[in-house]
mmCIF file of C-alpha atoms in Angstrom:
data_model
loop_
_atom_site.group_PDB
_atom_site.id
_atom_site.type_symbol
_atom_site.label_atom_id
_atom_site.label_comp_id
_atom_site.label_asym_id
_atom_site.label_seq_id
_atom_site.Cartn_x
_atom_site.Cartn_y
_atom_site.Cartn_z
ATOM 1 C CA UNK A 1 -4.602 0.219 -1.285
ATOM 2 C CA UNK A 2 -7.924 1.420 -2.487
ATOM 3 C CA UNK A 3 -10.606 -0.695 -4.618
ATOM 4 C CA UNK A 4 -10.867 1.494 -7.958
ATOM 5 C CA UNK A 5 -13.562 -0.353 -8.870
ATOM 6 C CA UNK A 6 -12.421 -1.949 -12.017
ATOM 7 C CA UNK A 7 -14.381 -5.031 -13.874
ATOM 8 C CA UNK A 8 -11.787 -6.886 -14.705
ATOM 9 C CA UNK A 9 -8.138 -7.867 -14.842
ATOM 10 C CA UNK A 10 -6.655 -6.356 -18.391
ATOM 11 C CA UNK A 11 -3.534 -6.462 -19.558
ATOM 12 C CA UNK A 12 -0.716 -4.635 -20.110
ATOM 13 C CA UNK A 13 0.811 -5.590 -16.517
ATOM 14 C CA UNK A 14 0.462 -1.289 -15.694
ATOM 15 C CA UNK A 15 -3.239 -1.322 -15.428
ATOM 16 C CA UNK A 16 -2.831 -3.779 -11.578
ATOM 17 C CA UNK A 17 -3.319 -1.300 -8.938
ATOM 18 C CA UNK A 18 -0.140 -1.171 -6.097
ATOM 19 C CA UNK A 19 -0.554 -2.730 -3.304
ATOM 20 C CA UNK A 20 1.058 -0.920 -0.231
ATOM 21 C CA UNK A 21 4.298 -1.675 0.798
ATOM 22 C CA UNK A 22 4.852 -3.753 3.369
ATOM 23 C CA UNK A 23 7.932 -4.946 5.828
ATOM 24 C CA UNK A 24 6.037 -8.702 7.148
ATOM 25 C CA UNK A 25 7.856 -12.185 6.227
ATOM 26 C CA UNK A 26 6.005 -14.065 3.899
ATOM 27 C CA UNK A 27 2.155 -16.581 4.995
ATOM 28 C CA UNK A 28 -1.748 -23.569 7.301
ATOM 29 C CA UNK A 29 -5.637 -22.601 7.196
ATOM 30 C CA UNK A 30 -6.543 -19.529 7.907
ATOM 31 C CA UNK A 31 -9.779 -20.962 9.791
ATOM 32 C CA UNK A 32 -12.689 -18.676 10.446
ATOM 33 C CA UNK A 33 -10.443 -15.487 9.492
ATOM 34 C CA UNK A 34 -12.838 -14.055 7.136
ATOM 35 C CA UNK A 35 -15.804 -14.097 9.386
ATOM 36 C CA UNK A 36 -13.588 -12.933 12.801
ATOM 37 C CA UNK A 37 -11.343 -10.434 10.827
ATOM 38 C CA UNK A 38 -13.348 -7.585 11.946
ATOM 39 C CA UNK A 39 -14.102 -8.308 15.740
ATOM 40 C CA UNK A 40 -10.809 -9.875 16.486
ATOM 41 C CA UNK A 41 -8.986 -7.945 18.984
ATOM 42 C CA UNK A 42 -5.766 -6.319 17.065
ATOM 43 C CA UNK A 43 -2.469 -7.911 18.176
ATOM 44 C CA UNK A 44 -0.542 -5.906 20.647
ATOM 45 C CA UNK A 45 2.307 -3.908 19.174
ATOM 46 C CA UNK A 46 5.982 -2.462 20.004
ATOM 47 C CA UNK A 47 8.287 -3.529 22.785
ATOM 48 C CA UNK A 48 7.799 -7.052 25.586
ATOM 49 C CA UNK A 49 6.902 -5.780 28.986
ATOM 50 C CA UNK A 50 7.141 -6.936 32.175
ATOM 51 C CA UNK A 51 3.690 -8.304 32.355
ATOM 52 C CA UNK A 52 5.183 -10.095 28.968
ATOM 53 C CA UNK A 53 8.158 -11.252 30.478
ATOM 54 C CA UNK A 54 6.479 -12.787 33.274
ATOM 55 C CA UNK A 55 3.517 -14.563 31.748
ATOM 56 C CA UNK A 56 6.600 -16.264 28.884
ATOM 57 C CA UNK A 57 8.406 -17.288 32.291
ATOM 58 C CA UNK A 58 5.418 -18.837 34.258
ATOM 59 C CA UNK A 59 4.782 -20.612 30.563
ATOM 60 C CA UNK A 60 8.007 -21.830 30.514
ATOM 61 C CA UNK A 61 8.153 -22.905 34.061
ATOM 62 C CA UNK A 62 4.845 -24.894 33.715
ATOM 63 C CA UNK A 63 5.481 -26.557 30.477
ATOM 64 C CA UNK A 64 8.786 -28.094 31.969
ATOM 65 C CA UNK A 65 6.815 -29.573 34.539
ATOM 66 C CA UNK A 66 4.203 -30.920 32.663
ATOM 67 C CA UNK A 67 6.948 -32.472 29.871
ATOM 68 C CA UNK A 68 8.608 -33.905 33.105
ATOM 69 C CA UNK A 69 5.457 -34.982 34.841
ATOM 70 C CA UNK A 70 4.498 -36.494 31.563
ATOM 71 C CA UNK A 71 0.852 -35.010 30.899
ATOM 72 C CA UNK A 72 1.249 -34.013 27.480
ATOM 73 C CA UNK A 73 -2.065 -33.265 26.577
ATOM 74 C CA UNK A 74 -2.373 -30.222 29.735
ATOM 75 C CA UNK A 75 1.148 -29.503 27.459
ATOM 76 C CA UNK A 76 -0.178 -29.508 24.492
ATOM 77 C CA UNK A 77 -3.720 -27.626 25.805
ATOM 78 C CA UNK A 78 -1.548 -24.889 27.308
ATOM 79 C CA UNK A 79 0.710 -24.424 24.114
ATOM 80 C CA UNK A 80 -2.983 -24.205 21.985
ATOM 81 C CA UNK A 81 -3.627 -21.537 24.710
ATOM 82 C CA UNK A 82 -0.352 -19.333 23.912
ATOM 83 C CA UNK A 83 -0.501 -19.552 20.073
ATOM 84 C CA UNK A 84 -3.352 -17.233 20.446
ATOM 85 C CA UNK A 85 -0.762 -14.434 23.041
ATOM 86 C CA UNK A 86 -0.279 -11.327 22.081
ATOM 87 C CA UNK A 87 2.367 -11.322 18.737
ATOM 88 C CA UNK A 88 4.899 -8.988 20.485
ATOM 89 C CA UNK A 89 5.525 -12.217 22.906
ATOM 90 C CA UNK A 90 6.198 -14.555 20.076
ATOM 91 C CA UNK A 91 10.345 -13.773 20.078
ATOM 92 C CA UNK A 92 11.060 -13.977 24.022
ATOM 93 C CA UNK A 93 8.538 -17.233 23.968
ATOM 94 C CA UNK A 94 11.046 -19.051 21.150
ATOM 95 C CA UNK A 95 14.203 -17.654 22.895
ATOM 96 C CA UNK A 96 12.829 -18.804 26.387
ATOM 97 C CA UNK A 97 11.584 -22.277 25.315
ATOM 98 C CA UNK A 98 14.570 -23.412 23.500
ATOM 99 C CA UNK A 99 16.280 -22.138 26.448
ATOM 100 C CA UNK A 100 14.927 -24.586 28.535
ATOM 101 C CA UNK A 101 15.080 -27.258 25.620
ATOM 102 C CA UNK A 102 11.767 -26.595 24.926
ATOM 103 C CA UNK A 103 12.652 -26.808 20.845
ATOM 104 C CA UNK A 104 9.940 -29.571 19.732
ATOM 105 C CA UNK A 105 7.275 -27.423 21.816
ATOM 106 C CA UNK A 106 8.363 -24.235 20.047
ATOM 107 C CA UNK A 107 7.850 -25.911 17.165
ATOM 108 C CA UNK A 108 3.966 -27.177 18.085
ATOM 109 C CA UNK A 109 3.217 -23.814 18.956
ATOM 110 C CA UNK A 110 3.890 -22.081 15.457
ATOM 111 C CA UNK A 111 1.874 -24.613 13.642
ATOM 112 C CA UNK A 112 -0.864 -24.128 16.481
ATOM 113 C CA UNK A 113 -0.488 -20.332 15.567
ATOM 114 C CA UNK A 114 -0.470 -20.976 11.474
ATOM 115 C CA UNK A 115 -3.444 -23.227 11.831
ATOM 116 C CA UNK A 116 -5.667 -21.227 13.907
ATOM 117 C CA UNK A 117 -5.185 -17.523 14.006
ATOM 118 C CA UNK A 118 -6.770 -15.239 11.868
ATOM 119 C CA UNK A 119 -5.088 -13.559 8.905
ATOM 120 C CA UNK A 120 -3.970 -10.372 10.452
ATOM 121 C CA UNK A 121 -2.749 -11.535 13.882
ATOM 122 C CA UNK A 122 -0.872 -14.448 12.011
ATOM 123 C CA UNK A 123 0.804 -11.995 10.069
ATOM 124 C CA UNK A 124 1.368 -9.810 13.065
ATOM 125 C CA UNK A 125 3.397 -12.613 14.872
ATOM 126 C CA UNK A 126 5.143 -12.978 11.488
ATOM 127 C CA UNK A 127 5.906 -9.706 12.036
ATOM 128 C CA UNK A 128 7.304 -10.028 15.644
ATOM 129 C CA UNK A 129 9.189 -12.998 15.268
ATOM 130 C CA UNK A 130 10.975 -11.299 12.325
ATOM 131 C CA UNK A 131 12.087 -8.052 14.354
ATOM 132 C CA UNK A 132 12.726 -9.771 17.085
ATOM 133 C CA UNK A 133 15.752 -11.602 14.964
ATOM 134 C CA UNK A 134 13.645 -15.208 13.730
ATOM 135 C CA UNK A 135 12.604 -14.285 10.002
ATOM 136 C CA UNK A 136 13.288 -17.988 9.827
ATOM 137 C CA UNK A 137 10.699 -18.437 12.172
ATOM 138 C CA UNK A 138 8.093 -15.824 10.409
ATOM 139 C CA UNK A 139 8.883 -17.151 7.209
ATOM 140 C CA UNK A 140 7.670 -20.792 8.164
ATOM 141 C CA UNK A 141 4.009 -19.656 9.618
ATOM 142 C CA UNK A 142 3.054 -17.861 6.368
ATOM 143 C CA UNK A 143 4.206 -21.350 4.310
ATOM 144 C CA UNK A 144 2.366 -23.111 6.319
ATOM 145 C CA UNK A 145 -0.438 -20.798 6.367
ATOM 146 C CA UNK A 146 -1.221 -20.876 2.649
ATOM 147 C CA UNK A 147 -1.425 -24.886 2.604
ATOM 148 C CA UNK A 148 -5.608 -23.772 3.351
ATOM 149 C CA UNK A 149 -8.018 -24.068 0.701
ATOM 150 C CA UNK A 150 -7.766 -21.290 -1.969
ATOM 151 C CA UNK A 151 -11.252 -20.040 -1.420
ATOM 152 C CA UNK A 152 -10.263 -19.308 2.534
ATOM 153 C CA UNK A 153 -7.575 -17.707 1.786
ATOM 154 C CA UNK A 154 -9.569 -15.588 -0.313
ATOM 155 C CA UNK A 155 -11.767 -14.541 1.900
ATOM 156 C CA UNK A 156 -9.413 -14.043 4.076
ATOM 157 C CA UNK A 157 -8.336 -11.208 1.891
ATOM 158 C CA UNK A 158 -11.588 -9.524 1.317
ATOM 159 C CA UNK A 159 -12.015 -9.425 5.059
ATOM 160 C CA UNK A 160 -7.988 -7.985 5.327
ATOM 161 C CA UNK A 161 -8.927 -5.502 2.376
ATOM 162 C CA UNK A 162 -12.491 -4.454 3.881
ATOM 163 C CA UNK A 163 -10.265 -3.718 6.984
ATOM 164 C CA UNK A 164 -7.701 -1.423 5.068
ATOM 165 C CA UNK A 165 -5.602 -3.998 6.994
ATOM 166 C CA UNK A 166 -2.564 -3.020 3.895
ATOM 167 C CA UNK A 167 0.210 -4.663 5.194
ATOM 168 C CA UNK A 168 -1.526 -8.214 6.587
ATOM 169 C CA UNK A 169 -2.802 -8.363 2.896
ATOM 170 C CA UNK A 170 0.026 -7.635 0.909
ATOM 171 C CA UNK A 171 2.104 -10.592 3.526
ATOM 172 C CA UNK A 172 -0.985 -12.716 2.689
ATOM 173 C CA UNK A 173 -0.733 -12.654 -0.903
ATOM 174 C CA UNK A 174 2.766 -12.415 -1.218
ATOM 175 C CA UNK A 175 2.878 -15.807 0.783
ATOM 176 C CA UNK A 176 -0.113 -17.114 -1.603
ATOM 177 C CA UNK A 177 1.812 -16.385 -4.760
ATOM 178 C CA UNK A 178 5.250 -17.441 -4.005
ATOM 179 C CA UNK A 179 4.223 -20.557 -1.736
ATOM 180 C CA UNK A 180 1.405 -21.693 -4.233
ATOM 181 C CA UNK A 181 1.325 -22.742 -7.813
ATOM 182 C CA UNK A 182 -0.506 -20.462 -10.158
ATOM 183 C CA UNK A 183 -2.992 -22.408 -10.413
ATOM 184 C CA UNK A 184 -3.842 -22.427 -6.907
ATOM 185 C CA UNK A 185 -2.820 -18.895 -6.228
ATOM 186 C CA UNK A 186 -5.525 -18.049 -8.853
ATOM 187 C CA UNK A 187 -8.228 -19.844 -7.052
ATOM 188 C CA UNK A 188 -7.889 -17.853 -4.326
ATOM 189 C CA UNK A 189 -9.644 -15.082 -6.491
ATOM 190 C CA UNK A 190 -12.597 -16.368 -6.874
ATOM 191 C CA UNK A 191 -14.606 -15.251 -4.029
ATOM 192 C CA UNK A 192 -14.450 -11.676 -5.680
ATOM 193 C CA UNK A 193 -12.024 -11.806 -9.117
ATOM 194 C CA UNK A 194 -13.107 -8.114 -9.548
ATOM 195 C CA UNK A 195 -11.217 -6.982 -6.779
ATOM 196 C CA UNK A 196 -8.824 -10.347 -5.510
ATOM 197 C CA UNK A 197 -7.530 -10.755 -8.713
ATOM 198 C CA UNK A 198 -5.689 -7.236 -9.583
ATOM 199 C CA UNK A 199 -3.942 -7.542 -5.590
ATOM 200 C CA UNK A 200 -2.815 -11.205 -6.858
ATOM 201 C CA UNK A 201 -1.261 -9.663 -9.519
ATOM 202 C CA UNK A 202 0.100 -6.968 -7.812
ATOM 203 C CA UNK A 203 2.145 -9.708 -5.477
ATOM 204 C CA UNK A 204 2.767 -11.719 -8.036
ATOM 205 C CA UNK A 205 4.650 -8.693 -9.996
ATOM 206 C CA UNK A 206 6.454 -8.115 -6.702
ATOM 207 C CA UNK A 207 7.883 -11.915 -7.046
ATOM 208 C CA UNK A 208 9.152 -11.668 -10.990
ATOM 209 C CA UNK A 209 7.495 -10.850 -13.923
ATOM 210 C CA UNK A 210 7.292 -14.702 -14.775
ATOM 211 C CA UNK A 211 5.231 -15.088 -11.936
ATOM 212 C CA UNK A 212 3.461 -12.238 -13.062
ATOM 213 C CA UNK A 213 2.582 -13.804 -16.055
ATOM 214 C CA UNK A 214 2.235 -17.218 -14.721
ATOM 215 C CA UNK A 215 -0.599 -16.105 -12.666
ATOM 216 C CA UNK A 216 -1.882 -14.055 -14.968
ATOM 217 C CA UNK A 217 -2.014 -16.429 -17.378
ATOM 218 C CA UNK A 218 -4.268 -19.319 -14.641
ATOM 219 C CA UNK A 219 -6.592 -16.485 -13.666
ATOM 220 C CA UNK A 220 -7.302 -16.089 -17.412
ATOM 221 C CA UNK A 221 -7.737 -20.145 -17.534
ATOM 222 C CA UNK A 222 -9.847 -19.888 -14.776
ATOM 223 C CA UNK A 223 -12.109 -17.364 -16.312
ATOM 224 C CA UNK A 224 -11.242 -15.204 -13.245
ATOM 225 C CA UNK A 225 -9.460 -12.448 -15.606
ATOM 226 C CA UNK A 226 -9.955 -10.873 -19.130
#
């Protein structure tokens, strides 16, 4: 996906660049993403380890105690702590935790993870959790991640785009323009319409062509397209 430095969004539907195709679920606030995009270490990729698979046990282990013990804020600190874990983790830690009937602290930890992380690494547990067998799972921490405030979402995007980070974008849009209503989705351009609002409409196509439209259609309310 390549800027081709275009002025403005013009119809027919033809003249939206393609994004890149992707293979990420679909995307709570992406807090601070824009501005850490670029310096934030890139999630850890491929297969769990057994530095992985020790680190999710000792997790496990202390989280039991400190439900049973009772001290659930050092719970709640230490499930802020692994939201932010390498993505490739993200499958053994929900198979391991509601193992150990850990469910309701599985479920902390992905909004801890949709609230905080940055764009791409949110997407990259998206990612995990969805080839490691919990779409389901990857599916909820985009929703929740496009509940933010249109305008961070759109930087969020520049920063992903600046990046050639392809496949984070297209999972952050995609999430934008099926989990928002056009209206919102087309706020999200205006950080930069000239180049957010053609990769809108590029996800939105990828939806239906109503939602095509739709969007089209708010961004041209908006005054964010021609």
């Amino acid at each position: 996906m390549e800027d081709d430095g275009t002025a403005a969004v013009v119809a027919p539907p033809p003249a939206v660049p393609a994004l890149p195709a992707a293979t990420a679920a679909r995307g709570a606030r992406f807090a601070g993403a824009a501005a850490e995009a670029d310096t934030e270490e890139q999630p850890q990729k491929g297969r769990t380890g057994a530095d992985d698979l020790r680190e999710v046990a000792h997790l496990v282990r202390t989280l039991t105690r400190l439900r049973r013990d009772g001290l659930s804020g050092d719970a709640h600190v230490l499930l802020n702590e692994a939201a932010y874990w390498p993505a490739v983790r993200f499958p053994l830690l929900a198979s391991e935790m509601e193992r150990a009937g850990l469910a309701a602290d599985w479920a902390t930890l992905l909004w801890e993870a949709a609230a905080t992380l940055p764009a791409e690494r949110l997407v990259a547990a998206a990612d995990a959790l969805t080839a490691g067998g919990r779409a389901e799972d990857g599916e909820q921490i985009l929703r929740q991640g496009v509940v933010r405030p249109a305008d961070e979402i759109g930087h969020a995007a520049l920063a992903l785009a600046d990046g050639t980070r392809h496949r984070e974008l297209r999972a952050l849009l995609d999430a934008c323009v099926r989990m928002r209503t056009p209206q919102d989705a087309a706020r999200t351009a205006a950080p930069d319409p000239e180049r957010l609002a053609p990769l809108l409409l590029t996800a939105a196509r990828a939806v239906s062509e109503e939602r095509h439209w739709d969007v089209l259609h708010a961004l041209r309310v908006a005054g964010l397209a021609a």
